Amino acid sequence: MRKLPKPSNKTPKFSPKFSLFTLLVLLSVAALTVFVWLSDGLTPRDSVAGGADPALRQYIIQYSR
């Protein structure tokens, strides 16, 4: 009678280094998002973010509807 192969206990899982790297990337993206959000919130409301022309902004708003 043939011996059946033993079921392998190896399950595909991420290595700890990869998950740590992924966590670091996600954390840096979140920090960058918060930084951009806060720096955009600190700009005066009469100025346009990015220094764009206010007339161009109105044009984009008007024709994007």
PDB file of C-alpha atoms in Angstrom:
ATOM      1  CA  MET A   1       0.000   0.000   0.000  1.00  0.00           C
ATOM      2  CA  ARG A   2       1.335   3.410  -0.960  1.00  0.00           C
ATOM      3  CA  LYS A   3       2.051   6.012   1.653  1.00  0.00           C
ATOM      4  CA  LEU A   4       0.078   9.187   1.241  1.00  0.00           C
ATOM      5  CA  PRO A   5       2.149  12.348   1.228  1.00  0.00           C
ATOM      6  CA  LYS A   6       2.047  14.199   4.497  1.00  0.00           C
ATOM      7  CA  PRO A   7      -0.029  17.351   4.395  1.00  0.00           C
ATOM      8  CA  SER A   8       2.281  20.301   4.524  1.00  0.00           C
ATOM      9  CA  ASN A   9       1.801  22.744   7.352  1.00  0.00           C
ATOM     10  CA  LYS A  10       3.228  25.551   5.252  1.00  0.00           C
ATOM     11  CA  THR A  11       0.539  28.122   4.748  1.00  0.00           C
ATOM     12  CA  PRO A  12       1.277  31.113   2.559  1.00  0.00           C
ATOM     13  CA  LYS A  13       1.755  34.054   4.868  1.00  0.00           C
ATOM     14  CA  PHE A  14       3.604  37.312   4.691  1.00  0.00           C
ATOM     15  CA  SER A  15       6.975  37.595   6.280  1.00  0.00           C
ATOM     16  CA  PRO A  16       7.230  39.930   9.270  1.00  0.00           C
ATOM     17  CA  LYS A  17       9.643  42.187   7.381  1.00  0.00           C
ATOM     18  CA  PHE A  18       7.148  42.673   4.556  1.00  0.00           C
ATOM     19  CA  SER A  19       4.309  43.496   6.924  1.00  0.00           C
ATOM     20  CA  LEU A  20       6.540  45.931   8.807  1.00  0.00           C
ATOM     21  CA  PHE A  21       7.485  47.586   5.516  1.00  0.00           C
ATOM     22  CA  THR A  22       3.821  47.765   4.497  1.00  0.00           C
ATOM     23  CA  LEU A  23       2.917  49.295   7.850  1.00  0.00           C
ATOM     24  CA  LEU A  24       5.684  51.863   7.447  1.00  0.00           C
ATOM     25  CA  VAL A  25       4.499  52.799   3.945  1.00  0.00           C
ATOM     26  CA  LEU A  26       0.876  53.137   5.054  1.00  0.00           C
ATOM     27  CA  LEU A  27       1.913  55.224   8.051  1.00  0.00           C
ATOM     28  CA  SER A  28       4.015  57.553   5.912  1.00  0.00           C
ATOM     29  CA  VAL A  29       1.188  57.968   3.379  1.00  0.00           C
ATOM     30  CA  ALA A  30      -1.240  58.752   6.205  1.00  0.00           C
ATOM     31  CA  ALA A  31       1.198  61.262   7.719  1.00  0.00           C
ATOM     32  CA  LEU A  32       1.695  62.930   4.346  1.00  0.00           C
ATOM     33  CA  THR A  33      -2.076  63.119   3.830  1.00  0.00           C
ATOM     34  CA  VAL A  34      -2.574  64.722   7.243  1.00  0.00           C
ATOM     35  CA  PHE A  35       0.282  67.155   6.588  1.00  0.00           C
ATOM     36  CA  VAL A  36      -1.173  68.229   3.238  1.00  0.00           C
ATOM     37  CA  TRP A  37      -4.641  68.505   4.769  1.00  0.00           C
ATOM     38  CA  LEU A  38      -3.382  70.671   7.631  1.00  0.00           C
ATOM     39  CA  SER A  39      -1.174  72.855   5.447  1.00  0.00           C
ATOM     40  CA  ASP A  40      -4.100  73.363   3.073  1.00  0.00           C
ATOM     41  CA  GLY A  41      -6.268  74.275   6.053  1.00  0.00           C
ATOM     42  CA  LEU A  42      -3.710  76.870   7.161  1.00  0.00           C
ATOM     43  CA  THR A  43      -3.829  78.770   3.884  1.00  0.00           C
ATOM     44  CA  PRO A  44      -5.996  81.876   3.930  1.00  0.00           C
ATOM     45  CA  ARG A  45      -9.369  81.338   2.329  1.00  0.00           C
ATOM     46  CA  ASP A  46      -9.010  84.277  -0.068  1.00  0.00           C
ATOM     47  CA  SER A  47      -6.021  82.639  -1.710  1.00  0.00           C
ATOM     48  CA  VAL A  48      -6.347  79.639  -3.964  1.00  0.00           C
ATOM     49  CA  ALA A  49      -4.431  76.528  -2.943  1.00  0.00           C
ATOM     50  CA  GLY A  50      -1.508  76.003  -5.278  1.00  0.00           C
ATOM     51  CA  GLY A  51      -1.476  79.637  -6.391  1.00  0.00           C
ATOM     52  CA  ALA A  52      -3.797  79.020  -9.341  1.00  0.00           C
ATOM     53  CA  ASP A  53      -5.691  81.813 -11.057  1.00  0.00           C
ATOM     54  CA  PRO A  54      -9.068  82.393  -9.337  1.00  0.00           C
ATOM     55  CA  ALA A  55     -10.729  82.940 -12.725  1.00  0.00           C
ATOM     56  CA  LEU A  56      -9.419  79.565 -13.887  1.00  0.00           C
ATOM     57  CA  ARG A  57     -10.759  77.991 -10.711  1.00  0.00           C
ATOM     58  CA  GLN A  58     -14.201  79.471 -11.352  1.00  0.00           C
ATOM     59  CA  TYR A  59     -14.035  78.227 -14.947  1.00  0.00           C
ATOM     60  CA  ILE A  60     -13.200  74.707 -13.766  1.00  0.00           C
ATOM     61  CA  ILE A  61     -15.987  74.781 -11.171  1.00  0.00           C
ATOM     62  CA  GLN A  62     -18.498  76.059 -13.720  1.00  0.00           C
ATOM     63  CA  TYR A  63     -17.723  73.507 -16.438  1.00  0.00           C
ATOM     64  CA  SER A  64     -17.154  70.494 -14.194  1.00  0.00           C
ATOM     65  CA  ARG A  65     -20.858  70.320 -13.313  1.00  0.00           C
TER      66      ARG A  65
END
